[in-house]
PDB file of C-alpha atoms in Angstrom:
ATOM      1  CA  GLY S   1       0.000   0.000   0.000  1.00 76.00           C
ATOM      2  CA  GLN S   2       0.892   3.637  -0.128  1.00 84.00           C
ATOM      3  CA  ASN S   3       1.979   5.329   3.044  1.00 90.00           C
ATOM      4  CA  ILE S   4       3.489   8.535   4.332  1.00 94.00           C
ATOM      5  CA  ASP S   5       4.999   8.738   7.818  1.00 95.00           C
ATOM      6  CA  GLN S   6       5.924  11.868   9.683  1.00 96.00           C
ATOM      7  CA  PRO S   7       6.066  12.699  13.404  1.00 96.00           C
ATOM      8  CA  THR S   8       2.816  13.808  14.988  1.00 94.00           C
ATOM      9  CA  GLU S   9       4.209  16.718  16.939  1.00 96.00           C
ATOM     10  CA  MET S  10       7.480  18.550  17.511  1.00 98.00           C
ATOM     11  CA  THR S  11       8.509  21.378  19.790  1.00 98.00           C
ATOM     12  CA  ALA S  12      11.282  23.884  19.157  1.00 97.00           C
ATOM     13  CA  THR S  13      12.525  27.194  20.486  1.00 97.00           C
ATOM     14  CA  GLU S  14      12.243  30.543  18.753  1.00 97.00           C
ATOM     15  CA  GLY S  15      15.416  31.291  16.818  1.00 97.00           C
ATOM     16  CA  ALA S  16      16.479  27.660  16.651  1.00 98.00           C
ATOM     17  CA  ILE S  17      16.506  25.118  13.810  1.00 98.00           C
ATOM     18  CA  VAL S  18      14.129  22.192  13.422  1.00 98.00           C
ATOM     19  CA  GLN S  19      14.067  19.283  10.988  1.00 98.00           C
ATOM     20  CA  ILE S  20      10.812  17.517  10.178  1.00 98.00           C
ATOM     21  CA  ASN S  21      11.286  14.089   8.631  1.00 98.00           C
ATOM     22  CA  CYS S  22       9.018  12.267   6.229  1.00 98.00           C
ATOM     23  CA  THR S  23       9.277   8.750   4.818  1.00 97.00           C
ATOM     24  CA  TYR S  24       7.121   7.558   1.977  1.00 97.00           C
ATOM     25  CA  GLN S  25       6.105   4.398   0.165  1.00 95.00           C
ATOM     26  CA  THR S  26       4.209   4.941  -3.045  1.00 93.00           C
ATOM     27  CA  SER S  27       3.379   3.118  -6.253  1.00 91.00           C
ATOM     28  CA  GLY S  28       5.728   5.061  -8.468  1.00 91.00           C
ATOM     29  CA  PHE S  29       6.992   8.483  -7.530  1.00 92.00           C
ATOM     30  CA  ASN S  30       6.676  11.855  -9.195  1.00 88.00           C
ATOM     31  CA  GLY S  31       7.841  14.251  -6.555  1.00 91.00           C
ATOM     32  CA  LEU S  32       7.288  15.279  -2.972  1.00 94.00           C
ATOM     33  CA  PHE S  33       5.617  18.390  -1.601  1.00 93.00           C
ATOM     34  CA  TRP S  34       5.758  20.155   1.716  1.00 95.00           C
ATOM     35  CA  TYR S  35       2.854  22.340   2.762  1.00 93.00           C
ATOM     36  CA  GLN S  36       2.287  24.554   5.772  1.00 94.00           C
ATOM     37  CA  GLN S  37      -1.161  24.681   7.322  1.00 92.00           C
ATOM     38  CA  HIS S  38      -2.260  26.996  10.087  1.00 92.00           C
ATOM     39  CA  ALA S  39      -5.267  25.921  12.128  1.00 86.00           C
ATOM     40  CA  GLY S  40      -8.525  26.508  10.291  1.00 83.00           C
ATOM     41  CA  GLU S  41      -6.815  27.487   7.068  1.00 87.00           C
ATOM     42  CA  ALA S  42      -5.999  25.744   3.817  1.00 86.00           C
ATOM     43  CA  PRO S  43      -2.473  24.429   3.164  1.00 89.00           C
ATOM     44  CA  THR S  44       0.042  26.724   1.525  1.00 88.00           C
ATOM     45  CA  PHE S  45       2.838  25.493  -0.712  1.00 86.00           C
ATOM     46  CA  LEU S  46       6.351  25.449   0.703  1.00 92.00           C
ATOM     47  CA  SER S  47       8.461  23.242  -1.539  1.00 91.00           C
ATOM     48  CA  TYR S  48       8.617  20.571  -4.198  1.00 90.00           C
ATOM     49  CA  ASN S  49      11.431  18.048  -4.719  1.00 93.00           C
ATOM     50  CA  VAL S  50      11.643  15.524  -7.510  1.00 91.00           C
ATOM     51  CA  LEU S  51      15.424  15.087  -7.734  1.00 93.00           C
ATOM     52  CA  ASP S  52      17.743  14.012  -4.935  1.00 96.00           C
ATOM     53  CA  GLY S  53      19.312  16.775  -2.951  1.00 97.00           C
ATOM     54  CA  LEU S  54      18.642  19.901  -1.012  1.00 96.00           C
ATOM     55  CA  GLU S  55      16.468  22.781  -2.209  1.00 93.00           C
ATOM     56  CA  GLU S  56      16.955  25.969  -0.247  1.00 93.00           C
ATOM     57  CA  LYS S  57      14.393  28.742  -0.145  1.00 89.00           C
ATOM     58  CA  GLY S  58      15.075  31.399   2.432  1.00 94.00           C
ATOM     59  CA  ARG S  59      14.640  30.064   5.956  1.00 96.00           C
ATOM     60  CA  PHE S  60      13.113  26.843   4.649  1.00 96.00           C
ATOM     61  CA  SER S  61      14.973  24.003   2.926  1.00 97.00           C
ATOM     62  CA  SER S  62      13.757  20.638   1.744  1.00 97.00           C
ATOM     63  CA  PHE S  63      15.772  17.491   1.096  1.00 98.00           C
ATOM     64  CA  LEU S  64      14.942  14.372  -0.864  1.00 98.00           C
ATOM     65  CA  SER S  65      16.510  10.937  -1.135  1.00 98.00           C
ATOM     66  CA  ARG S  66      14.572   8.836  -3.633  1.00 96.00           C
ATOM     67  CA  SER S  67      16.563   5.688  -2.928  1.00 96.00           C
ATOM     68  CA  LYS S  68      15.666   5.900   0.759  1.00 96.00           C
ATOM     69  CA  GLY S  69      12.114   7.130   0.298  1.00 97.00           C
ATOM     70  CA  TYR S  70      12.965   9.981   2.638  1.00 97.00           C
ATOM     71  CA  SER S  71      12.564  13.706   2.808  1.00 98.00           C
ATOM     72  CA  TYR S  72      12.968  16.388   5.412  1.00 98.00           C
ATOM     73  CA  LEU S  73      11.936  19.986   5.823  1.00 98.00           C
ATOM     74  CA  LEU S  74      14.452  22.194   7.600  1.00 98.00           C
ATOM     75  CA  LEU S  75      13.297  25.405   9.204  1.00 98.00           C
ATOM     76  CA  LYS S  76      15.937  27.897  10.369  1.00 97.00           C
ATOM     77  CA  GLU S  77      15.719  30.971  12.582  1.00 97.00           C
ATOM     78  CA  LEU S  78      12.348  29.848  13.862  1.00 98.00           C
ATOM     79  CA  GLN S  79       9.718  32.487  14.432  1.00 97.00           C
ATOM     80  CA  MET S  80       6.540  32.226  16.468  1.00 97.00           C
ATOM     81  CA  LYS S  81       4.513  32.471  13.252  1.00 96.00           C
ATOM     82  CA  ASP S  82       6.075  29.187  12.120  1.00 97.00           C
ATOM     83  CA  SER S  83       3.854  27.388  14.621  1.00 97.00           C
ATOM     84  CA  ALA S  84       1.666  25.337  12.308  1.00 96.00           C
ATOM     85  CA  SER S  85       1.176  21.873  10.902  1.00 95.00           C
ATOM     86  CA  TYR S  86       3.556  20.773   8.172  1.00 96.00           C
ATOM     87  CA  LEU S  87       2.199  18.304   5.658  1.00 95.00           C
ATOM     88  CA  CYS S  88       4.326  15.994   3.558  1.00 95.00           C
ATOM     89  CA  ALA S  89       2.707  14.727   0.343  1.00 93.00           C
ATOM     90  CA  ALA S  90       4.142  12.440  -2.323  1.00 93.00           C
ATOM     91  CA  THR S  91       2.799  12.017  -5.823  1.00 89.00           C
ATOM     92  CA  ASP S  92       2.450   8.485  -7.151  1.00 86.00           C
ATOM     93  CA  SER S  93       2.672   7.159 -10.699  1.00 85.00           C
ATOM     94  CA  ASN S  94      -0.770   8.602 -11.454  1.00 78.00           C
ATOM     95  CA  TYR S  95       0.276  11.995 -10.096  1.00 77.00           C
ATOM     96  CA  GLN S  96      -2.137  11.543  -7.224  1.00 80.00           C
ATOM     97  CA  LEU S  97      -1.135  13.223  -3.979  1.00 85.00           C
ATOM     98  CA  ILE S  98      -0.652  10.893  -1.037  1.00 88.00           C
ATOM     99  CA  TRP S  99      -0.796  12.916   2.167  1.00 90.00           C
ATOM    100  CA  GLY S 100       0.930  12.408   5.470  1.00 92.00           C
ATOM    101  CA  ALA S 101      -1.011  13.123   8.653  1.00 90.00           C
ATOM    102  CA  GLY S 102       0.992  16.270   9.272  1.00 93.00           C
ATOM    103  CA  THR S 103       3.457  17.340  11.947  1.00 96.00           C
ATOM    104  CA  LYS S 104       2.274  19.924  14.423  1.00 95.00           C
ATOM    105  CA  LEU S 105       5.170  22.243  15.176  1.00 97.00           C
ATOM    106  CA  ILE S 106       5.029  24.167  18.438  1.00 97.00           C
ATOM    107  CA  ILE S 107       7.414  27.098  18.818  1.00 97.00           C
ATOM    108  CA  LYS S 108       8.235  28.254  22.335  1.00 96.00           C
ATOM    109  CA  PRO S 109       9.754  31.634  23.214  1.00 95.00           C
TER     110      PRO S 109
ATOM    111  CA  GLY L   1      -1.427  34.068  -9.902  1.00 67.00           C
ATOM    112  CA  ALA L   2      -3.189  30.704  -9.810  1.00 77.00           C
ATOM    113  CA  VAL L   3      -5.788  31.540  -7.193  1.00 85.00           C
ATOM    114  CA  VAL L   4      -8.749  29.376  -6.274  1.00 90.00           C
ATOM    115  CA  SER L   5     -11.586  31.196  -4.571  1.00 93.00           C
ATOM    116  CA  GLN L   6     -13.726  29.015  -2.296  1.00 95.00           C
ATOM    117  CA  HIS L   7     -17.073  30.021  -0.823  1.00 96.00           C
ATOM    118  CA  PRO L   8     -18.523  30.024   1.698  1.00 96.00           C
ATOM    119  CA  SER L   9     -15.758  30.030   4.269  1.00 94.00           C
ATOM    120  CA  ARG L  10     -18.126  28.998   7.043  1.00 95.00           C
ATOM    121  CA  VAL L  11     -21.612  27.580   6.988  1.00 97.00           C
ATOM    122  CA  ILE L  12     -23.956  26.259   9.639  1.00 97.00           C
ATOM    123  CA  CYS L  13     -26.926  24.265   8.482  1.00 96.00           C
ATOM    124  CA  LYS L  14     -29.659  22.116   9.959  1.00 96.00           C
ATOM    125  CA  SER L  15     -29.693  18.349   9.654  1.00 97.00           C
ATOM    126  CA  GLY L  16     -31.397  17.214   6.505  1.00 96.00           C
ATOM    127  CA  THR L  17     -30.630  20.281   4.459  1.00 97.00           C
ATOM    128  CA  SER L  18     -28.173  20.571   1.571  1.00 97.00           C
ATOM    129  CA  VAL L  19     -25.148  22.825   1.319  1.00 97.00           C
ATOM    130  CA  LYS L  20     -23.289  23.873  -1.810  1.00 97.00           C
ATOM    131  CA  ILE L  21     -19.626  24.794  -1.774  1.00 97.00           C
ATOM    132  CA  GLU L  22     -18.121  26.588  -4.758  1.00 96.00           C
ATOM    133  CA  CYS L  23     -14.569  26.755  -5.971  1.00 95.00           C
ATOM    134  CA  ARG L  24     -13.603  29.110  -8.764  1.00 94.00           C
ATOM    135  CA  SER L  25     -10.241  29.392 -10.437  1.00 90.00           C
ATOM    136  CA  LEU L  26      -9.733  33.112 -10.897  1.00 90.00           C
ATOM    137  CA  ASP L  27      -6.854  33.453 -13.309  1.00 84.00           C
ATOM    138  CA  PHE L  28      -6.333  30.037 -14.809  1.00 83.00           C
ATOM    139  CA  GLN L  29      -8.330  27.132 -16.153  1.00 83.00           C
ATOM    140  CA  ALA L  30      -8.713  24.298 -13.687  1.00 83.00           C
ATOM    141  CA  THR L  31      -9.062  21.177 -15.792  1.00 82.00           C
ATOM    142  CA  THR L  32      -8.919  19.012 -12.687  1.00 87.00           C
ATOM    143  CA  MET L  33     -10.266  19.851  -9.246  1.00 90.00           C
ATOM    144  CA  PHE L  34      -9.666  17.800  -6.127  1.00 93.00           C
ATOM    145  CA  TRP L  35     -12.039  17.834  -3.174  1.00 96.00           C
ATOM    146  CA  TYR L  36     -10.752  17.045   0.303  1.00 95.00           C
ATOM    147  CA  ARG L  37     -12.206  16.884   3.764  1.00 95.00           C
ATOM    148  CA  GLN L  38     -10.193  17.285   6.902  1.00 90.00           C
ATOM    149  CA  PHE L  39     -11.155  16.384  10.459  1.00 86.00           C
ATOM    150  CA  PRO L  40      -9.544  18.221  13.370  1.00 81.00           C
ATOM    151  CA  LYS L  41      -5.888  17.354  13.805  1.00 76.00           C
ATOM    152  CA  LYS L  42      -6.041  14.956  10.880  1.00 80.00           C
ATOM    153  CA  SER L  43      -4.591  15.118   7.415  1.00 81.00           C
ATOM    154  CA  LEU L  44      -6.379  15.829   4.202  1.00 87.00           C
ATOM    155  CA  MET L  45      -8.560  13.033   2.909  1.00 90.00           C
ATOM    156  CA  LEU L  46      -9.216  13.011  -0.808  1.00 91.00           C
ATOM    157  CA  MET L  47     -12.921  12.627  -1.483  1.00 95.00           C
ATOM    158  CA  ALA L  48     -13.085  12.903  -5.238  1.00 94.00           C
ATOM    159  CA  THR L  49     -11.393  14.142  -8.360  1.00 92.00           C
ATOM    160  CA  SER L  50     -13.405  16.048 -10.915  1.00 90.00           C
ATOM    161  CA  ASN L  51     -12.529  16.787 -14.499  1.00 86.00           C
ATOM    162  CA  GLU L  52     -14.299  19.472 -16.466  1.00 84.00           C
ATOM    163  CA  GLY L  53     -17.210  18.092 -18.448  1.00 82.00           C
ATOM    164  CA  SER L  54     -17.104  14.571 -17.054  1.00 84.00           C
ATOM    165  CA  LYS L  55     -18.265  12.687 -13.997  1.00 88.00           C
ATOM    166  CA  ALA L  56     -16.213  12.904 -10.859  1.00 91.00           C
ATOM    167  CA  THR L  57     -14.139   9.976  -9.652  1.00 92.00           C
ATOM    168  CA  TYR L  58     -14.891   9.215  -6.027  1.00 95.00           C
ATOM    169  CA  GLU L  59     -12.540   7.605  -3.549  1.00 92.00           C
ATOM    170  CA  GLN L  60     -13.508   4.373  -1.909  1.00 92.00           C
ATOM    171  CA  GLY L  61     -15.971   4.893   0.899  1.00 93.00           C
ATOM    172  CA  VAL L  62     -17.203   8.281  -0.296  1.00 95.00           C
ATOM    173  CA  GLU L  63     -20.907   8.293  -1.151  1.00 94.00           C
ATOM    174  CA  LYS L  64     -21.348   9.861  -4.564  1.00 93.00           C
ATOM    175  CA  ASP L  65     -25.065  10.423  -3.995  1.00 94.00           C
ATOM    176  CA  LYS L  66     -24.374  12.319  -0.828  1.00 96.00           C
ATOM    177  CA  PHE L  67     -21.463  14.411  -2.051  1.00 96.00           C
ATOM    178  CA  LEU L  68     -22.465  15.683  -5.460  1.00 96.00           C
ATOM    179  CA  ILE L  69     -19.678  17.190  -7.489  1.00 94.00           C
ATOM    180  CA  ASN L  70     -20.196  19.260 -10.595  1.00 91.00           C
ATOM    181  CA  HIS L  71     -17.421  20.609 -12.775  1.00 89.00           C
ATOM    182  CA  ALA L  72     -19.364  22.218 -15.578  1.00 82.00           C
ATOM    183  CA  SER L  73     -16.728  24.711 -16.655  1.00 87.00           C
ATOM    184  CA  LEU L  74     -12.989  25.165 -16.555  1.00 86.00           C
ATOM    185  CA  THR L  75     -13.318  27.785 -13.839  1.00 90.00           C
ATOM    186  CA  LEU L  76     -16.017  26.408 -11.546  1.00 92.00           C
ATOM    187  CA  SER L  77     -16.428  23.230  -9.541  1.00 93.00           C
ATOM    188  CA  THR L  78     -19.046  22.691  -6.854  1.00 95.00           C
ATOM    189  CA  LEU L  79     -19.521  20.215  -4.032  1.00 97.00           C
ATOM    190  CA  THR L  80     -23.026  19.764  -2.668  1.00 97.00           C
ATOM    191  CA  VAL L  81     -23.463  17.958   0.611  1.00 97.00           C
ATOM    192  CA  THR L  82     -26.982  16.572   0.424  1.00 97.00           C
ATOM    193  CA  SER L  83     -29.153  15.727   3.413  1.00 96.00           C
ATOM    194  CA  ALA L  84     -26.388  16.793   5.738  1.00 96.00           C
ATOM    195  CA  HIS L  85     -25.947  15.167   9.129  1.00 96.00           C
ATOM    196  CA  PRO L  86     -23.800  16.196  12.098  1.00 95.00           C
ATOM    197  CA  GLU L  87     -21.151  13.643  11.128  1.00 94.00           C
ATOM    198  CA  ASP L  88     -20.665  15.573   7.889  1.00 96.00           C
ATOM    199  CA  SER L  89     -19.358  18.501   9.908  1.00 95.00           C
ATOM    200  CA  SER L  90     -15.806  18.998   8.709  1.00 94.00           C
ATOM    201  CA  PHE L  91     -13.399  21.266   6.884  1.00 94.00           C
ATOM    202  CA  TYR L  92     -13.779  20.916   3.118  1.00 95.00           C
ATOM    203  CA  ILE L  93     -11.024  22.107   0.811  1.00 95.00           C
ATOM    204  CA  CYS L  94     -10.754  22.187  -2.947  1.00 94.00           C
ATOM    205  CA  SER L  95      -7.511  22.090  -4.850  1.00 92.00           C
ATOM    206  CA  ALA L  96      -6.632  22.539  -8.486  1.00 90.00           C
ATOM    207  CA  ARG L  97      -3.645  21.415 -10.433  1.00 80.00           C
ATOM    208  CA  ILE L  98      -2.049  24.343 -12.176  1.00 73.00           C
ATOM    209  CA  GLY L  99      -1.996  23.548 -15.864  1.00 62.00           C
ATOM    210  CA  THR L 100      -0.739  20.109 -16.731  1.00 58.00           C
ATOM    211  CA  SER L 101       2.486  20.200 -14.746  1.00 56.00           C
ATOM    212  CA  ASN L 102       2.953  18.223 -11.590  1.00 55.00           C
ATOM    213  CA  TYR L 103       4.590  21.166  -9.931  1.00 58.00           C
ATOM    214  CA  GLY L 104       1.703  23.177  -8.736  1.00 70.00           C
ATOM    215  CA  TYR L 105      -1.398  22.528  -6.737  1.00 81.00           C
ATOM    216  CA  THR L 106      -3.254  25.529  -5.418  1.00 86.00           C
ATOM    217  CA  PHE L 107      -5.830  25.324  -2.667  1.00 89.00           C
ATOM    218  CA  GLY L 108      -9.044  27.116  -1.915  1.00 92.00           C
ATOM    219  CA  SER L 109      -9.315  28.726   1.493  1.00 90.00           C
ATOM    220  CA  GLY L 110     -11.556  25.971   2.813  1.00 93.00           C
ATOM    221  CA  THR L 111     -15.128  25.748   4.076  1.00 95.00           C
ATOM    222  CA  ARG L 112     -15.933  24.969   7.687  1.00 95.00           C
ATOM    223  CA  LEU L 113     -19.260  23.103   7.653  1.00 96.00           C
ATOM    224  CA  THR L 114     -21.172  22.634  10.884  1.00 96.00           C
ATOM    225  CA  VAL L 115     -24.366  20.607  10.799  1.00 96.00           C
ATOM    226  CA  VAL L 116     -26.619  21.067  13.805  1.00 96.00           C
TER     227      VAL L 116
END
């Protein structure tokens, strides 16, 4: 079956760095997305990886290893507004999005 | 660019009534629209995929007669929750693929449905 695993909840301190991991098993693979979702709002796009390696975009970076079925989202210089859920989603051979359950990130002062 | 406008943002209805949720692509043509529901602290659950001018494809376990999806034009898709019950209370979100690339999916702002 198809499956996405990511931690349920993480806590970090303002100004610090946090890494949110995601492992996936899909029928075929056509890329992996990270989305941010604040409570009561729709997800917003953060990153997309289809090739191995690190993609850096400001304070956020995303890494992919296709051979390991593994990705992570790295958030630097954490701000209180980064408190949100972070959703990992992989696309399968039919380009259908397979969603993880999301990681709730709590930022403490 | 690539904005999907979803309305209403919140709706409260009585049991047994029907509710229509609209999603409009404002500056692009949404050939394919995805409809999700999300329970509190849970991830997105795909309900159905609709393609303009054809019948929607429903995921296993989703009642097509209860959740009516219409995608009559390239800029409008609707989800109607018929004969709503309290267990239908949820957060409903639409999403459109931007063009034919796999790169972009844009989301509507979501609809919080409460059935009383």
